[in-house]
mmCIF file of C-alpha atoms and ligand atoms in Angstrom:
data_model
loop_
_atom_site.group_PDB
_atom_site.id
_atom_site.type_symbol
_atom_site.label_atom_id
_atom_site.label_comp_id
_atom_site.label_asym_id
_atom_site.label_seq_id
_atom_site.Cartn_x
_atom_site.Cartn_y
_atom_site.Cartn_z
ATOM 1 C CA UNK A 741 7.117 -10.863 53.130
ATOM 2 C CA UNK A 742 5.061 -7.678 52.059
ATOM 3 C CA UNK A 743 6.191 -4.742 50.166
ATOM 4 C CA UNK A 744 6.737 -2.767 53.409
ATOM 5 C CA UNK A 745 8.692 -5.517 55.155
ATOM 6 C CA UNK A 746 11.018 -5.844 52.188
ATOM 7 C CA UNK A 747 11.421 -2.102 52.074
ATOM 8 C CA UNK A 748 12.103 -1.704 55.850
ATOM 9 C CA UNK A 749 14.787 -4.506 55.679
ATOM 10 C CA UNK A 750 16.292 -2.868 52.604
ATOM 11 C CA UNK A 751 16.541 0.443 54.232
ATOM 12 C CA UNK A 752 18.417 -1.219 57.136
ATOM 13 C CA UNK A 753 20.866 -3.298 55.104
ATOM 14 C CA UNK A 754 21.197 -1.983 51.460
ATOM 15 C CA UNK A 755 23.393 0.947 50.774
ATOM 16 C CA UNK A 756 21.413 4.096 50.119
ATOM 17 C CA UNK A 757 22.299 4.789 46.513
ATOM 18 C CA UNK A 758 18.799 4.605 44.844
ATOM 19 C CA UNK A 759 15.563 6.706 45.090
ATOM 20 C CA UNK A 760 13.421 3.638 45.129
ATOM 21 C CA UNK A 761 9.620 3.346 44.710
ATOM 22 C CA UNK A 762 8.095 1.780 47.712
ATOM 23 C CA UNK A 763 7.250 -1.616 46.240
ATOM 24 C CA UNK A 764 9.314 -4.826 45.680
ATOM 25 C CA UNK A 765 8.596 -6.767 42.459
ATOM 26 C CA UNK A 766 8.719 -10.454 42.893
ATOM 27 C CA UNK A 767 7.260 -12.114 39.862
ATOM 28 C CA UNK A 768 6.890 -11.410 36.232
ATOM 29 C CA UNK A 769 5.332 -12.870 32.961
ATOM 30 C CA UNK A 770 5.529 -11.299 29.567
ATOM 31 C CA UNK A 771 4.868 -7.515 29.946
ATOM 32 C CA UNK A 772 3.423 -7.798 33.532
ATOM 33 C CA UNK A 773 5.000 -7.875 36.855
ATOM 34 C CA UNK A 774 3.671 -8.469 40.371
ATOM 35 C CA UNK A 775 4.766 -6.807 43.660
ATOM 36 C CA UNK A 776 5.057 -8.590 47.056
ATOM 37 C CA UNK A 777 1.522 -7.600 47.997
ATOM 38 C CA UNK A 778 0.128 -9.232 44.953
ATOM 39 C CA UNK A 779 -0.677 -6.061 42.864
ATOM 40 C CA UNK A 780 -0.055 -6.467 39.126
ATOM 41 C CA UNK A 781 1.560 -3.831 36.911
ATOM 42 C CA UNK A 782 2.010 -3.393 33.130
ATOM 43 C CA UNK A 783 5.796 -2.937 32.825
ATOM 44 C CA UNK A 784 6.681 -0.182 30.328
ATOM 45 C CA UNK A 785 10.232 0.383 31.546
ATOM 46 C CA UNK A 786 11.306 -3.234 31.349
ATOM 47 C CA UNK A 787 14.111 -2.954 33.830
ATOM 48 C CA UNK A 788 15.073 0.196 32.006
ATOM 49 C CA UNK A 789 15.369 -1.040 28.497
ATOM 50 C CA UNK A 790 16.662 -4.527 29.583
ATOM 51 C CA UNK A 791 13.843 -6.940 29.424
ATOM 52 C CA UNK A 792 13.474 -7.015 25.639
ATOM 53 C CA UNK A 793 11.609 -10.282 25.670
ATOM 54 C CA UNK A 794 9.556 -9.315 28.728
ATOM 55 C CA UNK A 795 9.637 -11.419 31.860
ATOM 56 C CA UNK A 796 10.279 -15.194 32.285
ATOM 57 C CA UNK A 797 10.506 -15.747 28.569
ATOM 58 C CA UNK A 798 10.399 -19.697 28.038
ATOM 59 C CA UNK A 799 13.244 -19.945 25.425
ATOM 60 C CA UNK A 800 15.495 -17.758 27.659
ATOM 61 C CA UNK A 801 14.740 -19.844 30.660
ATOM 62 C CA UNK A 802 15.501 -23.066 28.732
ATOM 63 C CA UNK A 803 18.716 -21.738 27.537
ATOM 64 C CA UNK A 804 19.810 -20.772 31.064
ATOM 65 C CA UNK A 805 18.581 -23.937 32.581
ATOM 66 C CA UNK A 806 20.377 -26.089 29.938
ATOM 67 C CA UNK A 807 23.754 -24.215 30.259
ATOM 68 C CA UNK A 808 23.439 -24.215 34.122
ATOM 69 C CA UNK A 809 23.229 -28.033 34.046
ATOM 70 C CA UNK A 810 26.221 -28.296 31.857
ATOM 71 C CA UNK A 811 28.827 -25.553 32.983
ATOM 72 C CA UNK A 812 28.345 -22.375 34.912
ATOM 73 C CA UNK A 813 31.832 -20.877 34.699
ATOM 74 C CA UNK A 814 35.350 -21.297 33.425
ATOM 75 C CA UNK A 815 37.928 -18.789 33.020
ATOM 76 C CA UNK A 816 38.613 -16.735 29.687
ATOM 77 C CA UNK A 817 41.995 -18.541 29.581
ATOM 78 C CA UNK A 818 39.925 -21.371 27.735
ATOM 79 C CA UNK A 819 37.685 -20.962 24.849
ATOM 80 C CA UNK A 820 33.915 -20.768 25.802
ATOM 81 C CA UNK A 821 31.608 -22.213 23.150
ATOM 82 C CA UNK A 822 28.524 -20.120 23.644
ATOM 83 C CA UNK A 823 30.782 -17.006 23.898
ATOM 84 C CA UNK A 824 32.470 -17.756 20.506
ATOM 85 C CA UNK A 825 28.828 -18.393 19.021
ATOM 86 C CA UNK A 826 27.463 -15.089 20.362
ATOM 87 C CA UNK A 827 30.558 -13.286 19.042
ATOM 88 C CA UNK A 828 30.044 -14.712 15.636
ATOM 89 C CA UNK A 829 26.410 -13.627 15.678
ATOM 90 C CA UNK A 830 27.093 -10.010 16.857
ATOM 91 C CA UNK A 831 29.981 -9.667 14.356
ATOM 92 C CA UNK A 832 27.808 -10.772 11.390
ATOM 93 C CA UNK A 833 24.834 -8.584 12.363
ATOM 94 C CA UNK A 834 27.065 -5.496 13.137
ATOM 95 C CA UNK A 835 29.412 -5.713 10.098
ATOM 96 C CA UNK A 836 32.302 -5.243 12.511
ATOM 97 C CA UNK A 837 35.189 -7.589 13.179
ATOM 98 C CA UNK A 838 35.648 -8.802 16.848
ATOM 99 C CA UNK A 839 33.631 -8.912 20.135
ATOM 100 C CA UNK A 840 34.924 -8.516 23.733
ATOM 101 C CA UNK A 841 32.519 -9.497 26.522
ATOM 102 C CA UNK A 842 32.022 -7.987 29.847
ATOM 103 C CA UNK A 843 29.239 -7.570 32.378
ATOM 104 C CA UNK A 844 27.598 -4.139 32.129
ATOM 105 C CA UNK A 845 27.322 -1.090 30.036
ATOM 106 C CA UNK A 846 29.791 0.956 31.971
ATOM 107 C CA UNK A 847 32.282 -1.792 31.537
ATOM 108 C CA UNK A 848 31.678 -1.959 27.839
ATOM 109 C CA UNK A 849 32.309 1.765 27.584
ATOM 110 C CA UNK A 850 35.392 1.501 29.747
ATOM 111 C CA UNK A 851 36.710 -1.163 27.303
ATOM 112 C CA UNK A 852 35.989 1.210 24.404
ATOM 113 C CA UNK A 853 37.906 4.005 25.982
ATOM 114 C CA UNK A 854 40.878 1.722 26.817
ATOM 115 C CA UNK A 855 40.862 0.241 23.347
ATOM 116 C CA UNK A 856 40.907 3.727 21.714
ATOM 117 C CA UNK A 857 43.815 4.826 23.850
ATOM 118 C CA UNK A 858 45.831 1.476 23.245
ATOM 119 C CA UNK A 859 45.033 1.513 19.437
ATOM 120 C CA UNK A 860 46.765 4.870 19.125
ATOM 121 C CA UNK A 861 49.532 3.983 21.506
ATOM 122 C CA UNK A 862 50.421 0.946 19.410
ATOM 123 C CA UNK A 863 50.429 3.172 16.318
ATOM 124 C CA UNK A 864 52.969 5.307 18.046
ATOM 125 C CA UNK A 865 50.508 8.145 18.412
ATOM 126 C CA UNK A 866 50.004 8.087 22.070
ATOM 127 C CA UNK A 867 49.317 11.846 21.933
ATOM 128 C CA UNK A 868 45.927 10.898 20.461
ATOM 129 C CA UNK A 869 44.156 10.175 23.710
ATOM 130 C CA UNK A 870 41.350 12.693 23.894
ATOM 131 C CA UNK A 871 37.718 11.642 23.286
ATOM 132 C CA UNK A 872 34.982 14.115 22.231
ATOM 133 C CA UNK A 873 31.849 13.295 24.102
ATOM 134 C CA UNK A 874 28.497 15.053 24.282
ATOM 135 C CA UNK A 875 26.534 17.218 26.909
ATOM 136 C CA UNK A 876 23.529 15.351 28.370
ATOM 137 C CA UNK A 877 25.007 12.037 27.387
ATOM 138 C CA UNK A 878 25.150 9.048 29.772
ATOM 139 C CA UNK A 879 27.997 6.353 29.678
ATOM 140 C CA UNK A 880 28.069 4.870 33.089
ATOM 141 C CA UNK A 881 29.317 5.138 36.650
ATOM 142 C CA UNK A 882 32.946 4.076 36.630
ATOM 143 C CA UNK A 883 35.367 6.979 36.972
ATOM 144 C CA UNK A 884 36.166 7.083 33.203
ATOM 145 C CA UNK A 885 32.572 6.614 32.021
ATOM 146 C CA UNK A 886 31.127 9.025 34.499
ATOM 147 C CA UNK A 887 33.759 11.563 33.219
ATOM 148 C CA UNK A 888 32.603 10.751 29.637
ATOM 149 C CA UNK A 889 29.013 11.531 30.785
ATOM 150 C CA UNK A 890 28.274 14.888 29.891
ATOM 151 C CA UNK A 891 26.172 15.732 33.022
ATOM 152 C CA UNK A 892 27.837 17.444 36.101
ATOM 153 C CA UNK A 893 25.408 16.005 38.524
ATOM 154 C CA UNK A 894 26.813 12.432 38.139
ATOM 155 C CA UNK A 895 30.458 13.734 38.601
ATOM 156 C CA UNK A 896 30.112 16.017 41.578
ATOM 157 C CA UNK A 897 32.263 14.893 44.530
ATOM 158 C CA UNK A 898 34.254 12.241 42.643
ATOM 159 C CA UNK A 899 37.232 14.394 41.755
ATOM 160 C CA UNK A 900 40.002 13.898 40.621
ATOM 161 C CA UNK A 901 38.357 12.652 37.478
ATOM 162 C CA UNK A 902 40.462 11.008 34.664
ATOM 163 C CA UNK A 903 41.655 13.321 32.002
ATOM 164 C CA UNK A 904 40.984 13.157 28.268
ATOM 165 C CA UNK A 905 37.363 14.011 27.648
ATOM 166 C CA UNK A 906 36.048 17.254 25.999
ATOM 167 C CA UNK A 907 32.212 18.053 25.743
ATOM 168 C CA UNK A 908 30.380 19.005 22.535
ATOM 169 C CA UNK A 909 26.783 19.965 21.953
ATOM 170 C CA UNK A 910 24.611 17.015 20.619
ATOM 171 C CA UNK A 911 23.496 17.503 17.066
ATOM 172 C CA UNK A 912 25.777 20.566 16.669
ATOM 173 C CA UNK A 913 28.517 19.897 14.108
ATOM 174 C CA UNK A 914 30.230 23.099 14.652
ATOM 175 C CA UNK A 915 30.765 22.533 18.324
ATOM 176 C CA UNK A 916 32.483 19.125 17.390
ATOM 177 C CA UNK A 917 34.669 20.622 14.675
ATOM 178 C CA UNK A 918 35.843 23.167 17.269
ATOM 179 C CA UNK A 919 37.074 20.557 19.641
ATOM 180 C CA UNK A 920 39.053 18.498 17.055
ATOM 181 C CA UNK A 921 42.875 18.891 17.782
ATOM 182 C CA UNK A 922 45.918 16.712 17.014
ATOM 183 C CA UNK A 923 45.120 14.924 20.396
ATOM 184 C CA UNK A 924 41.602 13.774 19.350
ATOM 185 C CA UNK A 925 41.345 9.995 19.261
ATOM 186 C CA UNK A 926 37.556 9.414 18.985
ATOM 187 C CA UNK A 927 34.125 10.727 19.067
ATOM 188 C CA UNK A 928 31.764 8.881 21.305
ATOM 189 C CA UNK A 929 27.979 9.211 21.600
ATOM 190 C CA UNK A 930 24.620 7.595 21.844
ATOM 191 C CA UNK A 931 22.615 7.467 18.533
ATOM 192 C CA UNK A 932 19.639 8.196 20.819
ATOM 193 C CA UNK A 933 20.405 9.783 24.076
ATOM 194 C CA UNK A 934 18.537 7.866 26.740
ATOM 195 C CA UNK A 935 19.131 9.187 30.207
ATOM 196 C CA UNK A 936 19.600 12.660 28.822
ATOM 197 C CA UNK A 937 15.915 12.860 27.830
ATOM 198 C CA UNK A 938 15.448 10.558 24.775
ATOM 199 C CA UNK A 939 16.898 12.642 22.096
ATOM 200 C CA UNK A 940 17.603 10.880 18.740
ATOM 201 C CA UNK A 941 20.535 12.156 16.690
ATOM 202 C CA UNK A 942 19.900 13.915 13.312
ATOM 203 C CA UNK A 943 20.959 11.571 10.448
ATOM 204 C CA UNK A 944 23.024 14.380 8.832
ATOM 205 C CA UNK A 945 24.826 14.940 12.168
ATOM 206 C CA UNK A 946 25.830 11.118 12.317
ATOM 207 C CA UNK A 947 26.806 11.144 8.711
ATOM 208 C CA UNK A 948 29.060 14.152 9.164
ATOM 209 C CA UNK A 949 30.670 12.720 12.318
ATOM 210 C CA UNK A 950 31.466 9.648 10.294
ATOM 211 C CA UNK A 951 33.034 11.946 7.535
ATOM 212 C CA UNK A 952 35.050 13.885 10.183
ATOM 213 C CA UNK A 953 36.400 10.543 11.731
ATOM 214 C CA UNK A 954 37.474 9.428 8.244
ATOM 215 C CA UNK A 955 39.078 12.700 7.532
ATOM 216 C CA UNK A 956 40.946 12.816 10.854
ATOM 217 C CA UNK A 957 41.879 9.064 11.073
ATOM 218 C CA UNK A 958 39.974 8.872 14.288
ATOM 219 C CA UNK A 959 37.421 6.321 15.811
ATOM 220 C CA UNK A 960 33.679 6.686 15.886
ATOM 221 C CA UNK A 961 32.246 4.963 18.995
ATOM 222 C CA UNK A 962 28.475 4.333 19.375
ATOM 223 C CA UNK A 963 27.214 3.662 22.823
ATOM 224 C CA UNK A 964 24.270 1.354 22.013
ATOM 225 C CA UNK A 965 23.848 0.132 25.653
ATOM 226 C CA UNK A 966 20.394 1.564 25.713
ATOM 227 C CA UNK A 967 19.498 2.078 22.231
ATOM 228 C CA UNK A 968 20.811 -1.167 20.707
ATOM 229 C CA UNK A 969 19.427 -4.723 20.639
ATOM 230 C CA UNK A 970 16.353 -3.997 18.405
ATOM 231 C CA UNK A 971 15.260 -1.035 20.552
ATOM 232 C CA UNK A 972 14.797 1.486 17.746
ATOM 233 C CA UNK A 973 13.502 -1.029 15.125
ATOM 234 C CA UNK A 974 16.836 -2.159 13.725
ATOM 235 C CA UNK A 975 19.147 -4.428 15.589
ATOM 236 C CA UNK A 976 21.706 -1.696 16.052
ATOM 237 C CA UNK A 977 20.348 2.028 16.215
ATOM 238 C CA UNK A 978 23.262 2.969 13.763
ATOM 239 C CA UNK A 979 21.528 0.725 11.213
ATOM 240 C CA UNK A 980 18.399 2.999 11.442
ATOM 241 C CA UNK A 981 20.846 5.861 10.439
ATOM 242 C CA UNK A 982 22.943 3.964 7.862
ATOM 243 C CA UNK A 983 26.172 5.198 9.585
ATOM 244 C CA UNK A 984 28.733 2.637 10.669
ATOM 245 C CA UNK A 985 30.967 2.936 13.792
ATOM 246 C CA UNK A 986 34.543 1.682 14.490
ATOM 247 C CA UNK A 987 33.479 0.526 18.047
ATOM 248 C CA UNK A 988 30.067 -0.165 19.346
ATOM 249 C CA UNK A 989 29.116 -1.024 23.060
ATOM 250 C CA UNK A 990 26.215 -3.121 24.227
ATOM 251 C CA UNK A 991 24.743 -4.312 27.493
ATOM 252 C CA UNK A 992 21.171 -3.906 28.923
ATOM 253 C CA UNK A 993 19.069 -5.920 26.445
ATOM 254 C CA UNK A 994 21.887 -8.245 25.285
ATOM 255 C CA UNK A 995 20.909 -10.827 28.033
ATOM 256 C CA UNK A 996 17.249 -9.741 28.334
ATOM 257 C CA UNK A 997 17.924 -9.338 32.104
ATOM 258 C CA UNK A 998 20.810 -11.638 32.576
ATOM 259 C CA UNK A 999 23.900 -9.435 33.200
ATOM 260 C CA UNK A 1000 26.175 -9.250 30.122
ATOM 261 C CA UNK A 1001 27.846 -6.486 28.116
ATOM 262 C CA UNK A 1002 29.886 -6.328 24.983
ATOM 263 C CA UNK A 1003 32.207 -4.115 22.985
ATOM 264 C CA UNK A 1004 32.324 -4.768 19.167
ATOM 265 C CA UNK A 1005 35.112 -3.173 17.026
ATOM 266 C CA UNK A 1006 36.397 -3.278 13.462
ATOM 267 C CA UNK A 1007 39.340 -5.785 12.932
ATOM 268 C CA UNK A 1008 41.555 -2.570 12.590
ATOM 269 C CA UNK A 1009 40.404 -0.997 15.794
ATOM 270 C CA UNK A 1010 40.439 -4.324 17.677
ATOM 271 C CA UNK A 1011 44.076 -4.778 16.742
ATOM 272 C CA UNK A 1012 44.693 -2.140 19.627
ATOM 273 C CA UNK A 1013 44.362 -4.945 22.146
ATOM 274 C CA UNK A 1014 46.795 -7.745 22.604
ATOM 275 C CA UNK A 1015 46.707 -10.547 25.089
ATOM 276 C CA UNK A 1016 46.929 -9.063 28.590
ATOM 277 C CA UNK A 1017 45.696 -5.664 27.695
ATOM 278 C CA UNK A 1018 42.124 -6.057 28.948
ATOM 279 C CA UNK A 1019 40.088 -8.732 30.758
ATOM 280 C CA UNK A 1020 37.128 -9.538 32.841
ATOM 281 C CA UNK A 1021 36.730 -12.629 35.106
ATOM 282 C CA UNK A 1022 32.981 -12.971 34.314
ATOM 283 C CA UNK A 1023 32.873 -11.432 30.832
ATOM 284 C CA UNK A 1024 31.528 -13.818 28.252
ATOM 285 C CA UNK A 1025 30.631 -16.368 30.931
ATOM 286 C CA UNK A 1026 28.889 -19.473 29.621
ATOM 287 C CA UNK A 1027 25.480 -18.655 31.426
ATOM 288 C CA UNK A 1028 25.425 -15.048 30.088
ATOM 289 C CA UNK A 1029 26.352 -15.912 26.541
ATOM 290 C CA UNK A 1030 24.069 -18.916 26.365
ATOM 291 C CA UNK A 1031 21.110 -16.678 27.245
ATOM 292 C CA UNK A 1032 22.549 -14.015 24.869
ATOM 293 C CA UNK A 1033 22.637 -16.403 21.877
ATOM 294 C CA UNK A 1034 18.923 -17.090 21.987
ATOM 295 C CA UNK A 1035 18.119 -13.461 22.649
ATOM 296 C CA UNK A 1036 20.108 -12.196 19.650
ATOM 297 C CA UNK A 1037 18.778 -15.022 17.471
ATOM 298 C CA UNK A 1038 15.183 -13.969 18.325
ATOM 299 C CA UNK A 1039 15.552 -10.217 18.205
ATOM 300 C CA UNK A 1040 17.638 -10.106 14.991
ATOM 301 C CA UNK A 1041 14.872 -12.118 12.959
ATOM 302 C CA UNK A 1042 13.669 -9.796 10.219
ATOM 303 C CA UNK A 1043 9.914 -10.356 11.344
ATOM 304 C CA UNK A 1044 10.719 -9.392 14.924
ATOM 305 C CA UNK A 1045 12.394 -6.180 13.984
ATOM 306 C CA UNK A 1046 9.636 -5.322 11.570
ATOM 307 C CA UNK A 1047 7.117 -5.839 14.376
ATOM 308 C CA UNK A 1048 9.069 -3.667 16.796
ATOM 309 C CA UNK A 1049 9.209 -0.968 14.222
ATOM 310 C CA UNK A 1050 5.323 -1.171 13.759
ATOM 311 C CA UNK A 1051 4.613 -1.277 17.485
ATOM 312 C CA UNK A 1052 6.952 1.730 17.992
ATOM 313 C CA UNK A 1053 5.065 3.703 15.292
ATOM 314 C CA UNK A 1054 1.703 2.627 16.920
ATOM 315 C CA UNK A 1055 2.907 3.652 20.428
ATOM 316 C CA UNK A 1056 4.217 7.011 19.086
ATOM 317 C CA UNK A 1057 0.853 7.709 17.321
ATOM 318 C CA UNK A 1058 -1.139 6.791 20.258
ATOM 319 C CA UNK A 1059 0.925 9.178 22.594
ATOM 320 C CA UNK A 1060 0.762 12.073 19.966
ATOM 321 C CA UNK A 1061 -3.051 11.658 19.934
ATOM 322 C CA UNK A 1062 -3.166 12.627 23.739
ATOM 323 C CA UNK A 1063 -4.428 16.137 24.051
ATOM 324 C CA UNK A 1064 -2.794 17.862 27.012
ATOM 325 C CA UNK A 1065 -1.331 21.306 26.900
ATOM 326 C CA UNK A 1066 1.472 20.368 29.303
ATOM 327 C CA UNK A 1067 3.015 18.055 26.658
ATOM 328 C CA UNK A 1068 5.763 19.820 24.654
ATOM 329 C CA UNK A 1069 6.798 16.836 22.438
ATOM 330 C CA UNK A 1070 6.559 13.112 21.808
ATOM 331 C CA UNK A 1071 9.877 11.927 20.319
ATOM 332 C CA UNK A 1072 12.057 8.806 19.946
ATOM 333 C CA UNK A 1073 12.758 5.833 17.655
ATOM 334 C CA UNK A 1074 11.088 2.481 17.651
ATOM 335 C CA UNK A 1075 10.244 1.472 21.198
ATOM 336 C CA UNK A 1076 12.458 4.121 22.827
ATOM 337 C CA UNK A 1077 10.075 7.029 23.199
ATOM 338 C CA UNK A 1078 9.750 10.055 25.391
ATOM 339 C CA UNK A 1079 7.028 12.504 26.309
ATOM 340 C CA UNK A 1080 8.418 15.816 27.265
ATOM 341 C CA UNK A 1081 6.455 18.031 29.697
ATOM 342 C CA UNK A 1082 6.684 21.584 30.553
ATOM 343 C CA UNK A 1083 6.824 20.538 34.309
ATOM 344 C CA UNK A 1084 8.564 17.975 36.383
ATOM 345 C CA UNK A 1085 7.052 14.507 35.920
ATOM 346 C CA UNK A 1086 7.943 12.595 39.156
ATOM 347 C CA UNK A 1087 4.416 12.657 40.517
ATOM 348 C CA UNK A 1088 2.934 11.667 37.202
ATOM 349 C CA UNK A 1089 5.170 8.522 37.165
ATOM 350 C CA UNK A 1090 4.027 7.828 40.807
ATOM 351 C CA UNK A 1091 0.283 8.135 39.738
ATOM 352 C CA UNK A 1092 0.882 5.851 36.868
ATOM 353 C CA UNK A 1093 2.341 3.298 39.200
ATOM 354 C CA UNK A 1094 -0.547 3.531 41.544
ATOM 355 C CA UNK A 1095 -2.771 2.814 38.565
ATOM 356 C CA UNK A 1096 -0.761 -0.173 37.473
ATOM 357 C CA UNK A 1097 1.597 1.091 34.930
ATOM 358 C CA UNK A 1098 5.344 1.240 35.448
ATOM 359 C CA UNK A 1099 7.225 3.981 33.723
ATOM 360 C CA UNK A 1100 10.456 5.932 34.338
ATOM 361 C CA UNK A 1101 11.692 9.483 33.718
ATOM 362 C CA UNK A 1102 14.596 10.450 31.460
ATOM 363 C CA UNK A 1103 15.547 13.623 33.204
ATOM 364 C CA UNK A 1104 13.130 15.805 35.261
ATOM 365 C CA UNK A 1105 10.528 16.497 32.568
ATOM 366 C CA UNK A 1106 10.618 13.531 30.244
ATOM 367 C CA UNK A 1107 8.619 10.391 30.635
ATOM 368 C CA UNK A 1108 10.280 7.514 29.069
ATOM 369 C CA UNK A 1109 8.491 4.398 27.289
ATOM 370 C CA UNK A 1110 10.998 1.539 26.878
ATOM 371 C CA UNK A 1111 8.780 -1.553 27.139
ATOM 372 C CA UNK A 1112 9.594 -5.139 26.192
ATOM 373 C CA UNK A 1113 9.969 -5.371 22.320
ATOM 374 C CA UNK A 1114 7.377 -8.269 22.272
ATOM 375 C CA UNK A 1115 4.481 -6.283 23.656
ATOM 376 C CA UNK A 1116 1.322 -6.199 21.701
ATOM 377 C CA UNK A 1117 -1.224 -3.641 20.572
ATOM 378 C CA UNK A 1118 -3.508 -4.473 23.373
ATOM 379 C CA UNK A 1119 -0.929 -3.860 26.031
ATOM 380 C CA UNK A 1120 -0.012 -0.483 24.272
ATOM 381 C CA UNK A 1121 -3.712 0.601 24.422
ATOM 382 C CA UNK A 1122 -3.871 -0.516 28.050
ATOM 383 C CA UNK A 1123 -0.705 1.607 28.913
ATOM 384 C CA UNK A 1124 -1.868 4.608 26.921
ATOM 385 C CA UNK A 1125 -5.312 4.420 28.744
ATOM 386 C CA UNK A 1126 -3.727 4.356 32.064
ATOM 387 C CA UNK A 1127 -1.285 7.253 31.080
ATOM 388 C CA UNK A 1128 -4.296 9.334 30.017
ATOM 389 C CA UNK A 1129 -6.199 8.621 33.254
ATOM 390 C CA UNK A 1130 -3.086 9.665 35.299
ATOM 391 C CA UNK A 1131 -2.746 12.872 33.327
ATOM 392 C CA UNK A 1132 -6.204 13.682 34.244
ATOM 393 C CA UNK A 1133 -5.365 13.364 38.024
ATOM 394 C CA UNK A 1134 -2.027 15.068 37.760
ATOM 395 C CA UNK A 1135 -2.089 18.661 38.773
HETATM 396 C C1 LIG B 2029 23.664 4.781 26.976
HETATM 397 C C2 LIG B 2029 24.217 4.135 28.313
HETATM 398 N N1 LIG B 2029 25.491 3.807 28.421
HETATM 399 C C3 LIG B 2029 25.953 3.198 29.517
HETATM 400 C C4 LIG B 2029 25.006 2.934 30.683
HETATM 401 C C5 LIG B 2029 25.570 2.223 31.850
HETATM 402 O O1 LIG B 2029 25.292 0.866 31.834
HETATM 403 P P1 LIG B 2029 25.441 -0.029 33.066
HETATM 404 O O2 LIG B 2029 24.450 0.536 34.023
HETATM 405 O O3 LIG B 2029 25.009 -1.381 32.708
HETATM 406 O O4 LIG B 2029 26.733 0.098 33.637
HETATM 407 C C6 LIG B 2029 23.686 3.196 30.476
HETATM 408 C C7 LIG B 2029 22.738 2.895 31.628
HETATM 409 O O5 LIG B 2029 21.702 3.534 31.692
HETATM 410 C C8 LIG B 2029 23.337 3.804 29.291
HETATM 411 O O6 LIG B 2029 21.978 4.217 29.177
#
């Protein structure tokens, strides 16, 4: 089937929830993907910060094949060996206490919201059920996580929304302090806002949030669904800042493309859940956790992280060297970078695609670069060259 045939059939049978580009990607290897008409692209969005080891990674394939030959699925009413092993790895790397597995970022955040409420409920402080979240954040599409998301456009038409979320300004401590009441249970944020435009938090801001949480006896929740799993040059983005959370959520990169999400919590916070409080049929499934084990082992190796940091600096420098008076700023951490323009970038992204470079926006004026973490300098040079060419054509 050609791109056009797949698109036509899709328009007939698939629900109309995405603004899709008119191509169907059918094959991938490393940092490159190929569409149904045989055209090759350099993939600098990697399934939107998901394919951290690129496409068709041999070790991930082997892990999946081996697990598939042994056991696909059993219920969480039994112990699942690869799940237990992945929990151990994540707990040790994070410095937290326990892991819960699910299937997506929204579910991981939903679990964090539920754990927060149950934690205080069990402490006979059920009034503590309000979470301070941030404008321009993104936490998912379930009713609770879309409410936690500080962007009206995602909430419109879905009323009534759940209660218990109040919105502060990102990197503005005063706006957080103003929202603290006796009902505050937690502060929840992305260390680097992704969908909201690639905005890294100030270190001082995160340190102060930790201090406020300690002072008030409330929980600090980091949503690392996009900025976690090595993306910023440390396994968890909060490690780049030296600020520890009580709860952290993961998904996207955790399976390198295999759907899996997780919530990690300190032993204290995790004590909020008892058997029966929360569950997921597929969460921590043998296939997903078998893949996750190899991915986490690979990405958490010190050399791999060091390389990601260097590649991130190199890409940032290369983008900074581009001379174009429509560029307002290049910002980000590690291999989570954004180029902000003084105009809408939709057409620029389309030109890049036509020229063989896949990118994605983060809001209307920011082009986001979230490539596989194992790209190389040559691929970065190629991407930057295509981006420069596209800028020349973009009016
Ligand atoms: C920071 C953040 N949290 C949560 C989500 C939701 O993840 P999912 O689409 O897997 O539900 C996303 C997705 O983009 C995200 O970037």
